[in-house]
Amino acid sequence: MKMRKWKELFGVFCFICTKAFRKSPVLFVSSNFLGCLAGILIGIQTTVMAVFFNIVTDANASRHSGIFMWGGILGTVLLLNEVVNGVMNYAYECLERKSVAEFKGMLHDKMSRISPVDYERPEFLDMVEKASKGATDATKFISEVTMLFTTYIPYLIYMGVYLFFTNHILCLSLLAIFVPVVVNQYIKGKIYANAENCAAAERRKKDYYRSCIYDMEYIKETRLLHKTGFFLKKFEASLKTLLRLEQDAERRVDCQEIVMAGITLAGYGGVLSLLIYSLLRREIAVGDFAAIFASVGMMYGIMCEIVEGRIGSISRNFGVVQNFICFLNASEWFFEKNSGERTDGKENAAIVLKEVCFRYPEACEDVLHKIDLTVKCGETVAIVGENGAGKSTLMKVMIGLYQPSAGSVLTGGGDIADTNSFDCVSAVFQQYQKYQMSVADNVMISDPKKDKPKSEEVYTVEEALEQVGMPPADTAIFPEGLNTMLSRQFGGKELSGGQWQRIAIARGIYRERGILFLDEPTAAIDPLEESELYFQFEKMCREKTAVIVTHRMGCARIADRIVVLHKGMIVEDGTHEELYHAMGYYRKYWDAQAVQMH
């Protein structure tokens, strides 16, 4: 292994161990102390066994009162070894459980701070897949490395000293067993690491096809279209690809293991021959021969366990754990500076867009083209346009979810990339979430820190629900009031699409912020009930800066200004009356919807 690789291994080990120690210092220290004690006890067992066999094989053994003493000592060592191993394994298991919770928490915390646009990148999703596996395997990595240094290496050092003083040449037996197995595991580690890199993307495909077969999100449409067999075939094809990659790696490993196993077996036979030769030349006592003969098998087993089990596991886990650490150390979206030119914000402006362009990862062309837009404080702006015009993308750029490919987005006079813009924003998205929790939790999740006296709150949970026409006192909708579980999977009730959208709007109302974004807020609402909600939207937008993305012209009329987006460009900007009489795109959309209404 190259020096750089050793440094990387040492860095990974130090990082993981530091986190595990901080999570549970008592368990970390005690498990490693017990591991060290277990390794020494195995070596002591060999020494005591040699003394005991020498006394038993002595011609005058019957006269030695020490035979019972050493027999008792040997039994005590064996019993103590079992007890220490049992407690050690339990301590390691407890440490692993605590550590995996810590690493998963670190992973989830990191993912919560990654730019949403990165989730559009296949290579990023592969990185998440590998990092997630690394977060789980990191606990195994800790136990494997620490047991190697605390249990096995002390044992090997002890046995090396013992063999050296028994017969100098017997020390070579450790190398005869160790070297071939190390070479074998080094080759295996490289094979498994390459296989893991190839399998990550295919594993994501397999998991996705499996979700299409039986996840609640897909199951209705999958069954209706009779496409279960279609996705099953894709799942099986992806699974076969994964199995082929694994089998190819295993086949290569098996071939080189056959060669190395032969070399190791020859070394094992050489050690036994050397041991017998030393006994016949009376270079070692019969008791030493018996103890070492019994220990050679143990040493061979432990050596294989060290290299094939421990080092092998370290080799396999090192790559995935390194992926986990690389993911944690990756730069986060809000640390990346916008490449566009910095400009000063306009006076009394909440949001300023200057020549903003945006392109999705792997896309060939921009979705937004040189957008110049200013939203003043306290102003309500509606963004309208046909499907695919870039309305929702523009809103995500304005919020700060997506960073522009070029240009600047300013809020409060500073670049949105340099500020935590989410703190001052409330939003209702077109693709809202249906949280499988109680009604109260579904609303309060938008502002969990909101804990003020009722007199200081603009809206309580009950008031937010009443504003969208779903009062908690309506037992027909909420049989258990605010405690009603909104999920059949957990013994609760399932709402209709329109009712779920009202919950999402209530969530946005409850989160009191100075800037409000509404993305197609009435997409799932009955048209007959839209006018009532328009009045609520107008009330929500008072004394706030609001941006409404909609294709419903009736909703756009409540805005102070209307911006028309066409093919990623702003083509019209003005009030309803101005745009209606301009006979442009807005008039075309208005007349088309008016004909549909009639």
Coordinates of C-alpha atoms in Angstrom, one line a residue:
M1 CA 0.0 0.0 0.0
K2 CA 1.4 3.4 -1.0
M3 CA 2.3 6.0 1.7
R4 CA -0.6 8.2 0.6
K5 CA -3.0 5.3 1.1
W6 CA -1.7 4.7 4.6
K7 CA -2.2 8.4 5.4
E8 CA -5.8 8.3 4.1
L9 CA -6.5 5.2 6.2
F10 CA -5.0 6.8 9.3
G11 CA -7.0 10.0 8.7
V12 CA -10.3 8.0 8.2
F13 CA -9.5 6.0 11.4
C14 CA -8.8 9.2 13.5
F15 CA -11.9 11.0 12.3
I16 CA -14.3 8.0 13.0
C17 CA -12.7 7.2 16.3
T18 CA -12.9 10.8 17.5
K19 CA -16.6 11.0 16.7
A20 CA -17.2 7.6 18.4
F21 CA -15.2 8.7 21.5
R22 CA -17.2 11.9 21.8
K23 CA -20.5 10.1 21.5
S24 CA -19.6 7.6 24.3
P25 CA -16.2 7.9 25.9
V26 CA -16.8 5.3 28.6
L27 CA -17.9 2.6 26.2
F28 CA -15.0 3.5 23.8
V29 CA -12.3 3.3 26.4
S30 CA -13.7 0.2 28.2
S31 CA -14.3 -1.8 25.0
N32 CA -10.7 -1.1 23.9
F33 CA -9.2 -1.9 27.3
L34 CA -11.1 -5.2 27.4
G35 CA -9.9 -6.0 23.9
C36 CA -6.3 -5.4 24.9
L37 CA -6.8 -7.6 28.0
A38 CA -8.4 -10.4 25.8
G39 CA -5.4 -10.5 23.5
I40 CA -2.9 -10.7 26.4
L41 CA -5.0 -13.5 28.1
I42 CA -4.8 -15.6 24.9
G43 CA -1.0 -15.4 25.0
I44 CA -0.9 -16.1 28.8
Q45 CA -3.1 -19.1 28.1
T46 CA -0.3 -20.6 25.9
T47 CA 2.4 -19.9 28.6
V48 CA 0.3 -21.5 31.4
M49 CA -0.5 -24.4 29.2
A50 CA 3.2 -25.0 28.5
V51 CA 4.0 -25.0 32.2
F52 CA 1.1 -27.3 33.0
F53 CA 2.0 -29.8 30.3
N54 CA 5.7 -29.8 31.4
I55 CA 4.6 -30.7 35.0
V56 CA 2.2 -33.4 33.8
T57 CA 4.8 -35.0 31.5
D58 CA 7.4 -34.9 34.2
A59 CA 8.4 -38.5 35.3
N60 CA 7.8 -37.4 38.9
A61 CA 4.7 -35.5 38.2
S62 CA 2.8 -37.3 41.0
R63 CA 5.2 -35.7 43.5
H64 CA 4.5 -32.2 42.3
S65 CA 1.9 -30.5 44.4
G66 CA 2.0 -27.7 41.8
I67 CA 0.1 -29.8 39.2
F68 CA -3.2 -28.9 40.9
M69 CA -2.2 -25.3 41.3
W70 CA -1.2 -24.8 37.6
G71 CA -4.3 -26.8 36.5
G72 CA -6.4 -24.3 38.6
I73 CA -4.5 -21.4 37.1
L74 CA -5.1 -22.7 33.6
G75 CA -8.8 -23.1 34.3
T76 CA -9.0 -19.6 35.7
V77 CA -7.2 -18.1 32.7
L78 CA -9.6 -20.0 30.3
L79 CA -12.7 -18.9 32.3
L80 CA -11.4 -15.3 32.6
N81 CA -10.7 -15.3 28.8
E82 CA -14.3 -16.3 28.1
V83 CA -15.8 -13.7 30.5
V84 CA -13.6 -10.9 29.1
N85 CA -14.5 -11.8 25.5
G86 CA -18.2 -11.8 26.3
V87 CA -18.1 -8.4 28.0
M88 CA -15.9 -7.0 25.3
N89 CA -18.3 -8.1 22.5
Y90 CA -21.2 -6.6 24.4
A91 CA -19.4 -3.3 24.9
Y92 CA -18.5 -3.2 21.2
E93 CA -22.1 -3.9 20.2
C94 CA -23.3 -1.0 22.4
L95 CA -20.7 1.3 21.0
E96 CA -21.7 0.4 17.5
R97 CA -25.4 1.1 18.1
K98 CA -24.6 4.5 19.6
S99 CA -22.0 5.3 16.9
V100 CA -24.3 4.4 14.0
A101 CA -26.9 6.8 15.4
E102 CA -24.3 9.6 15.5
F103 CA -23.1 8.9 12.0
K104 CA -26.6 8.8 10.5
G105 CA -27.3 12.1 12.3
M106 CA -24.2 13.7 10.8
L107 CA -25.3 12.4 7.3
H108 CA -28.8 13.7 7.6
D109 CA -27.6 17.1 8.9
K110 CA -25.2 17.4 6.0
M111 CA -27.9 16.5 3.5
S112 CA -30.2 19.2 4.9
R113 CA -27.6 21.8 4.1
I114 CA -26.9 20.7 0.5
S115 CA -28.2 22.8 -2.4
P116 CA -31.5 21.3 -3.7
V117 CA -30.3 21.7 -7.2
D118 CA -27.6 19.1 -6.4
Y119 CA -30.4 16.5 -6.1
E120 CA -30.8 16.9 -9.9
R121 CA -27.3 15.5 -10.4
P122 CA -26.9 11.7 -10.9
E123 CA -23.3 11.8 -9.6
F124 CA -24.5 13.5 -6.4
L125 CA -27.2 10.9 -5.9
D126 CA -24.6 8.2 -6.3
M127 CA -22.5 10.0 -3.7
V128 CA -25.4 10.0 -1.3
E129 CA -26.0 6.3 -1.9
K130 CA -22.3 5.5 -1.1
A131 CA -22.2 7.9 1.8
S132 CA -25.3 6.3 3.4
K133 CA -23.7 2.9 3.2
G134 CA -20.5 4.4 4.6
A135 CA -22.3 5.9 7.6
T136 CA -23.5 2.4 8.5
D137 CA -20.2 0.6 7.8
A138 CA -18.3 3.2 9.8
T139 CA -19.2 1.5 13.0
K140 CA -17.9 -1.8 11.7
F141 CA -14.7 0.0 10.6
I142 CA -14.2 1.3 14.2
S143 CA -14.6 -2.1 15.8
E144 CA -12.4 -3.9 13.2
V145 CA -9.5 -1.4 13.5
T146 CA -9.6 -1.1 17.2
M147 CA -9.9 -4.9 17.8
L148 CA -7.0 -5.3 15.4
F149 CA -4.7 -3.0 17.5
T150 CA -6.1 -3.8 21.0
T151 CA -6.7 -7.6 20.7
Y152 CA -4.8 -9.2 17.9
I153 CA -1.6 -7.2 17.7
P154 CA -0.9 -7.5 21.5
Y155 CA -1.4 -11.3 21.1
L156 CA 1.0 -11.5 18.2
I157 CA 3.6 -9.5 20.1
Y158 CA 3.3 -11.7 23.1
M159 CA 3.5 -14.9 21.0
G160 CA 6.5 -13.5 19.1
V161 CA 8.4 -12.9 22.3
Y162 CA 7.4 -16.3 23.6
L163 CA 8.5 -18.1 20.5
F164 CA 11.7 -16.1 20.3
F165 CA 12.8 -17.2 23.8
T166 CA 11.6 -20.8 23.2
N167 CA 13.4 -21.1 19.9
H168 CA 14.6 -18.2 17.8
I169 CA 13.8 -19.8 14.5
L170 CA 10.1 -20.3 15.5
C171 CA 9.6 -16.5 15.2
L172 CA 9.7 -17.0 11.5
S173 CA 6.4 -19.0 11.7
L174 CA 4.5 -15.8 12.2
L175 CA 5.8 -14.3 9.0
A176 CA 5.3 -17.6 7.1
I177 CA 1.6 -17.4 7.9
F178 CA 1.1 -13.6 7.9
V179 CA 2.7 -12.4 4.6
P180 CA 0.7 -14.5 2.1
V181 CA -2.6 -13.7 3.8
V182 CA -1.8 -9.9 3.8
V183 CA -1.0 -10.0 0.1
N184 CA -4.2 -11.9 -0.6
Q185 CA -6.3 -9.3 1.3
Y186 CA -4.7 -6.3 -0.4
I187 CA -5.7 -7.6 -3.8
K188 CA -9.2 -8.4 -2.5
G189 CA -9.6 -4.9 -1.1
K190 CA -8.9 -3.3 -4.5
I191 CA -11.3 -5.7 -6.3
Y192 CA -14.1 -5.0 -3.8
A193 CA -13.5 -1.2 -3.9
N194 CA -13.8 -1.1 -7.7
A195 CA -16.9 -3.3 -7.6
E196 CA -18.6 -0.9 -5.1
N197 CA -17.9 2.1 -7.3
C198 CA -19.6 0.4 -10.2
A199 CA -22.6 -0.9 -8.2
A200 CA -23.7 2.4 -6.5
A201 CA -25.7 3.8 -9.5
E202 CA -27.2 0.4 -10.4
R203 CA -28.3 -0.1 -6.7
R204 CA -30.2 3.2 -6.9
K205 CA -32.0 2.0 -10.0
K206 CA -32.9 -1.3 -8.3
D207 CA -34.3 0.5 -5.3
Y208 CA -36.3 2.9 -7.5
Y209 CA -37.9 0.1 -9.5
R210 CA -38.8 -1.7 -6.3
S211 CA -40.5 1.4 -4.9
C212 CA -42.5 1.7 -8.2
I213 CA -43.9 -1.8 -7.5
Y214 CA -45.3 -1.4 -4.0
D215 CA -44.8 2.1 -2.6
M216 CA -48.0 4.0 -1.9
E217 CA -46.8 6.9 -4.0
Y218 CA -46.9 4.7 -7.2
I219 CA -49.0 1.7 -6.4
K220 CA -52.4 3.1 -7.6
E221 CA -51.1 4.1 -11.0
T222 CA -48.9 1.1 -11.4
R223 CA -51.8 -1.3 -10.7
L224 CA -54.3 0.7 -12.9
L225 CA -51.9 0.6 -15.9
H226 CA -51.0 -3.1 -15.2
K227 CA -47.4 -2.1 -15.1
T228 CA -46.3 -4.2 -12.2
G229 CA -44.8 -6.7 -14.5
F230 CA -43.0 -4.0 -16.4
F231 CA -41.3 -2.6 -13.3
L232 CA -40.7 -6.1 -12.1
K233 CA -38.7 -6.9 -15.3
K234 CA -36.7 -3.7 -14.8
F235 CA -36.1 -4.6 -11.2
E236 CA -34.9 -8.1 -12.1
A237 CA -32.7 -6.7 -14.9
S238 CA -31.1 -4.3 -12.5
L239 CA -30.7 -7.0 -9.8
K240 CA -29.1 -9.3 -12.4
T241 CA -26.6 -6.5 -13.2
L242 CA -25.8 -6.1 -9.5
L243 CA -25.4 -9.8 -9.1
R244 CA -23.2 -10.0 -12.2
L245 CA -20.9 -7.3 -10.8
E246 CA -20.7 -9.1 -7.4
Q247 CA -20.1 -12.5 -9.0
D248 CA -17.4 -11.1 -11.3
A249 CA -15.7 -9.6 -8.2
E250 CA -16.1 -12.9 -6.2
R251 CA -14.8 -15.0 -9.1
R252 CA -11.6 -12.9 -9.4
V253 CA -11.2 -13.0 -5.6
D254 CA -11.7 -16.8 -5.5
C255 CA -9.0 -17.4 -8.2
Q256 CA -6.3 -15.4 -6.4
E257 CA -7.3 -16.9 -3.1
I258 CA -6.7 -20.4 -4.3
V259 CA -3.1 -19.5 -5.1
M260 CA -2.5 -17.7 -1.8
A261 CA -4.2 -20.4 0.2
G262 CA -1.7 -22.9 -1.2
I263 CA 1.2 -20.7 -0.2
T264 CA -0.3 -20.2 3.3
L265 CA -0.9 -23.9 3.8
A266 CA 2.7 -24.6 2.8
G267 CA 3.9 -22.1 5.4
Y268 CA 1.7 -23.7 8.0
G269 CA 3.1 -27.1 7.2
G270 CA 6.6 -25.7 7.4
V271 CA 5.9 -24.4 10.9
L272 CA 4.7 -27.8 12.1
S273 CA 7.8 -29.5 10.6
L274 CA 10.1 -27.0 12.3
L275 CA 8.3 -27.6 15.6
I276 CA 8.7 -31.4 15.3
Y277 CA 12.4 -31.0 14.3
S278 CA 13.0 -28.8 17.4
L279 CA 11.4 -31.4 19.7
L280 CA 13.5 -34.2 18.3
R281 CA 16.7 -32.2 18.8
R282 CA 15.5 -31.5 22.3
E283 CA 15.6 -27.8 21.7
I284 CA 12.2 -27.4 23.3
A285 CA 10.5 -29.3 26.1
V286 CA 7.6 -31.6 25.6
G287 CA 5.3 -29.2 27.4
D288 CA 6.4 -26.4 25.2
F289 CA 5.9 -28.5 22.1
A290 CA 2.3 -29.4 23.2
A291 CA 1.5 -25.8 24.0
I292 CA 2.9 -24.4 20.8
F293 CA 1.5 -27.2 18.7
A294 CA -2.0 -26.4 20.1
S295 CA -1.3 -22.7 19.7
V296 CA -0.1 -23.0 16.1
G297 CA -3.6 -23.9 15.0
M298 CA -4.9 -21.0 17.0
M299 CA -2.3 -18.7 15.6
Y300 CA -3.2 -19.8 12.1
G301 CA -6.9 -19.3 12.8
I302 CA -6.3 -15.9 14.4
M303 CA -3.9 -14.8 11.6
C304 CA -6.6 -15.7 9.0
E305 CA -9.2 -13.9 11.2
I306 CA -6.9 -10.8 11.3
V307 CA -6.1 -10.6 7.7
E308 CA -9.2 -12.2 6.0
G309 CA -11.7 -11.1 8.6
R310 CA -10.4 -7.9 10.2
I311 CA -8.1 -6.5 7.6
G312 CA -10.4 -7.8 4.9
S313 CA -13.4 -6.0 6.4
I314 CA -11.2 -2.9 6.9
S315 CA -10.3 -3.0 3.2
R316 CA -13.9 -3.4 2.1
N317 CA -15.2 -0.8 4.5
F318 CA -12.4 1.7 4.0
G319 CA -13.7 2.8 0.6
V320 CA -17.3 3.3 1.6
V321 CA -16.3 5.0 4.9
Q322 CA -14.1 7.3 2.9
N323 CA -17.1 8.1 0.7
F324 CA -19.0 9.1 3.8
I325 CA -16.2 11.4 5.1
C326 CA -15.8 12.9 1.6
F327 CA -19.5 13.7 1.5
L328 CA -19.3 15.3 5.0
N329 CA -16.4 17.4 3.9
A330 CA -17.9 18.4 0.5
S331 CA -18.5 22.2 0.2
E332 CA -22.1 23.2 0.9
W333 CA -24.2 25.4 -1.4
F334 CA -24.3 28.4 0.8
F335 CA -20.5 28.6 1.0
E336 CA -20.2 28.7 -2.7
K337 CA -20.1 32.3 -4.0
N338 CA -22.2 33.3 -6.9
S339 CA -20.3 33.7 -10.1
G340 CA -22.3 36.7 -11.2
E341 CA -21.4 40.3 -10.8
R342 CA -22.1 41.8 -7.4
T343 CA -24.5 44.8 -7.5
D344 CA -26.1 46.9 -4.9
G345 CA -29.8 46.3 -4.0
K346 CA -32.3 48.9 -5.0
E347 CA -33.8 51.1 -2.3
N348 CA -36.9 49.6 -0.6
A349 CA -36.5 46.3 -2.6
A350 CA -37.0 42.9 -0.9
I351 CA -35.7 40.9 -3.9
V352 CA -33.6 42.0 -6.9
L353 CA -32.7 39.8 -9.8
K354 CA -30.0 41.1 -12.1
E355 CA -29.5 39.3 -15.5
V356 CA -30.2 35.9 -13.8
C357 CA -29.7 32.8 -15.9
F358 CA -30.3 29.2 -14.7
R359 CA -29.5 25.8 -16.2
Y360 CA -30.2 22.5 -14.6
P361 CA -27.3 20.0 -14.2
E362 CA -26.6 18.0 -17.4
A363 CA -29.0 20.3 -19.4
C364 CA -28.0 21.6 -22.8
E365 CA -29.6 25.1 -22.5
D366 CA -30.8 27.6 -19.9
V367 CA -34.3 27.5 -18.4
L368 CA -34.1 31.2 -17.4
H369 CA -32.6 33.8 -19.7
K370 CA -31.2 37.1 -18.3
I371 CA -34.1 37.8 -15.9
D372 CA -34.2 41.4 -14.5
L373 CA -36.9 41.7 -11.8
T374 CA -37.4 43.8 -8.7
V375 CA -39.9 43.0 -6.0
K376 CA -40.4 45.9 -3.6
C377 CA -41.1 45.5 0.1
G378 CA -44.8 45.1 0.7
E379 CA -45.5 44.4 -2.9
T380 CA -47.5 41.4 -4.3
V381 CA -46.2 40.2 -7.7
A382 CA -47.8 37.4 -9.7
I383 CA -45.8 35.4 -12.2
V384 CA -47.9 33.8 -15.0
G385 CA -47.1 31.9 -18.1
E386 CA -47.7 28.6 -20.0
N387 CA -46.5 25.3 -18.7
G388 CA -42.8 24.9 -19.0
A389 CA -42.2 28.7 -19.1
G390 CA -39.9 28.4 -16.0
K391 CA -42.3 29.9 -13.4
S392 CA -41.5 27.4 -10.6
T393 CA -37.8 27.4 -11.4
L394 CA -37.8 31.2 -11.1
M395 CA -39.5 31.0 -7.8
K396 CA -36.9 28.6 -6.5
V397 CA -34.1 30.9 -7.6
M398 CA -35.8 33.8 -5.9
I399 CA -36.1 31.9 -2.6
G400 CA -32.5 30.8 -2.8
L401 CA -33.1 27.0 -3.2
Y402 CA -31.3 27.2 -6.6
Q403 CA -28.2 29.3 -7.2
P404 CA -28.3 31.1 -10.6
S405 CA -25.9 29.9 -13.3
A406 CA -25.1 33.6 -14.0
G407 CA -26.3 36.9 -12.6
S408 CA -27.2 38.0 -9.1
V409 CA -30.1 37.5 -6.7
L410 CA -30.0 40.1 -3.9
T411 CA -32.1 40.2 -0.8
G412 CA -31.6 42.9 1.9
G413 CA -28.9 44.4 -0.3
G414 CA -26.7 41.4 -0.2
D415 CA -26.2 38.3 -2.4
I416 CA -28.6 35.6 -1.5
A417 CA -25.7 33.1 -1.6
D418 CA -24.2 34.9 1.4
T419 CA -27.3 34.9 3.5
N420 CA -29.6 32.4 5.1
S421 CA -32.6 33.5 3.1
F422 CA -34.9 30.7 4.4
D423 CA -35.3 32.4 7.8
C424 CA -37.3 35.3 6.3
V425 CA -39.4 33.3 3.8
S426 CA -42.6 31.3 4.0
A427 CA -43.7 29.3 1.0
V428 CA -46.5 27.0 -0.3
F429 CA -45.2 24.7 -3.1
Q430 CA -47.1 23.1 -5.9
Q431 CA -45.6 19.8 -5.0
Y432 CA -46.5 20.0 -1.3
Q433 CA -45.8 17.3 1.2
K434 CA -48.3 15.0 2.8
Y435 CA -46.7 14.4 6.2
Q436 CA -48.0 11.3 7.9
M437 CA -48.5 13.0 11.2
S438 CA -51.3 14.6 13.2
V439 CA -53.1 17.7 11.9
A440 CA -51.4 19.9 14.4
D441 CA -47.9 18.6 13.5
N442 CA -48.7 19.0 9.8
V443 CA -49.2 22.7 10.3
M444 CA -46.7 23.4 13.1
I445 CA -43.9 21.8 11.3
S446 CA -43.5 25.0 9.2
D447 CA -42.4 26.9 12.4
P448 CA -41.6 24.5 15.3
K449 CA -39.9 27.3 17.2
K450 CA -43.0 29.5 17.2
D451 CA -43.9 29.6 20.9
K452 CA -45.3 33.0 21.7
P453 CA -48.3 34.0 23.9
K454 CA -51.5 33.9 21.9
S455 CA -51.9 37.7 22.0
E456 CA -48.6 38.1 20.1
E457 CA -49.3 35.5 17.4
V458 CA -51.0 36.5 14.2
Y459 CA -52.2 33.0 13.6
T460 CA -52.5 29.9 15.8
V461 CA -52.8 26.4 14.4
E462 CA -56.6 26.6 14.8
E463 CA -56.9 30.0 13.1
A464 CA -54.6 28.9 10.2
L465 CA -56.9 26.0 9.5
E466 CA -60.0 28.1 9.8
Q467 CA -58.6 30.5 7.2
V468 CA -58.4 27.8 4.6
G469 CA -61.9 26.4 5.4
M470 CA -60.9 23.4 7.5
P471 CA -61.8 24.2 11.1
P472 CA -60.4 21.6 13.6
A473 CA -63.9 21.5 15.2
D474 CA -65.3 19.9 12.0
T475 CA -65.5 16.2 13.2
A476 CA -66.4 15.1 9.7
I477 CA -62.9 16.1 8.5
F478 CA -61.0 15.7 11.8
P479 CA -62.7 13.1 14.0
E480 CA -60.1 13.7 16.8
G481 CA -59.6 17.4 16.2
L482 CA -56.0 18.6 16.0
N483 CA -54.8 15.1 17.1
T484 CA -56.3 13.4 14.0
M485 CA -53.6 11.3 12.3
L486 CA -53.5 12.0 8.6
S487 CA -52.4 8.6 7.4
R488 CA -54.3 5.3 6.9
Q489 CA -51.0 3.5 7.3
F490 CA -50.9 4.6 11.0
G491 CA -54.6 4.1 11.7
G492 CA -55.7 7.6 10.8
K493 CA -57.6 9.3 8.0
E494 CA -56.6 10.1 4.4
L495 CA -57.6 13.5 2.9
S496 CA -58.5 14.3 -0.6
G497 CA -56.0 16.2 -2.9
G498 CA -57.8 19.5 -2.4
Q499 CA -57.9 19.0 1.4
W500 CA -54.2 18.2 1.5
Q501 CA -53.5 21.4 -0.4
R502 CA -55.5 23.4 2.1
I503 CA -53.3 21.9 4.8
A504 CA -50.3 23.0 2.9
I505 CA -51.7 26.5 2.6
A506 CA -52.4 26.6 6.4
R507 CA -48.8 25.5 6.9
G508 CA -47.7 28.6 5.0
I509 CA -50.1 30.9 6.9
Y510 CA -48.8 29.6 10.2
R511 CA -45.2 30.4 9.4
E512 CA -45.2 34.2 9.9
R513 CA -42.5 35.6 7.7
G514 CA -41.9 38.9 5.8
I515 CA -41.7 37.3 2.4
L516 CA -44.3 34.9 1.1
F517 CA -44.2 32.6 -2.0
L518 CA -47.2 30.8 -3.4
D519 CA -46.5 28.2 -6.1
E520 CA -49.8 27.2 -7.9
P521 CA -51.6 27.4 -4.6
T522 CA -55.0 26.4 -6.0
A523 CA -53.9 23.6 -8.4
A524 CA -55.9 20.9 -6.5
I525 CA -58.8 23.2 -5.3
D526 CA -62.3 23.0 -6.7
P527 CA -62.8 26.0 -9.0
L528 CA -66.0 26.9 -7.2
E529 CA -64.1 27.4 -4.0
E530 CA -61.2 29.3 -5.5
S531 CA -62.8 32.8 -5.1
E532 CA -63.0 32.2 -1.3
L533 CA -59.3 31.3 -1.2
Y534 CA -58.3 34.3 -3.3
F535 CA -59.8 36.5 -0.6
Q536 CA -57.6 34.6 1.9
F537 CA -54.5 35.0 -0.2
E538 CA -55.1 38.7 -0.5
K539 CA -55.4 38.9 3.3
M540 CA -52.2 36.8 3.7
C541 CA -50.3 39.1 1.4
R542 CA -51.2 42.3 3.3
E543 CA -48.1 44.1 4.8
K544 CA -45.9 41.4 3.3
T545 CA -43.8 40.9 0.2
A546 CA -45.5 38.2 -1.8
V547 CA -44.8 36.3 -5.0
I548 CA -47.5 34.2 -6.5
V549 CA -46.8 31.7 -9.3
T550 CA -50.0 30.7 -11.0
H551 CA -51.6 29.8 -14.3
R552 CA -55.0 30.9 -12.9
M553 CA -55.6 34.5 -14.1
G554 CA -58.2 35.0 -11.3
C555 CA -55.5 34.5 -8.7
A556 CA -53.2 36.8 -10.5
R557 CA -55.6 39.7 -10.3
I558 CA -55.0 40.1 -6.5
A559 CA -51.4 41.1 -7.2
D560 CA -50.1 44.7 -7.5
R561 CA -48.1 43.6 -10.5
I562 CA -48.2 40.8 -13.0
V563 CA -45.1 39.4 -14.7
V564 CA -45.5 37.2 -17.8
L565 CA -42.9 34.6 -18.4
H566 CA -42.5 33.0 -21.8
K567 CA -39.7 30.5 -22.7
G568 CA -37.7 31.5 -19.7
M569 CA -37.8 35.3 -20.4
I570 CA -39.9 38.1 -19.0
V571 CA -42.0 39.4 -21.9
E572 CA -44.6 41.6 -20.0
D573 CA -44.7 43.4 -16.7
G574 CA -47.6 45.6 -15.4
T575 CA -51.0 45.7 -13.7
H576 CA -54.0 43.6 -14.8
E577 CA -55.5 46.6 -16.6
E578 CA -52.3 47.5 -18.4
L579 CA -51.6 44.0 -19.6
Y580 CA -55.2 43.3 -20.5
H581 CA -55.3 46.3 -22.8
A582 CA -51.8 45.6 -24.2
M583 CA -53.2 42.7 -26.2
G584 CA -50.1 40.6 -25.6
Y585 CA -49.5 37.2 -23.9
Y586 CA -51.5 38.0 -20.8
R587 CA -54.6 39.0 -22.8
K588 CA -54.3 35.8 -24.7
Y589 CA -54.1 33.7 -21.5
W590 CA -57.0 35.7 -19.9
D591 CA -59.3 35.3 -22.9
A592 CA -58.5 31.5 -23.2
Q593 CA -59.5 30.9 -19.6
A594 CA -62.6 33.1 -19.9
V595 CA -63.7 30.9 -22.9
Q596 CA -63.1 27.8 -20.8
M597 CA -65.2 29.2 -17.9
H598 CA -68.1 29.8 -20.3

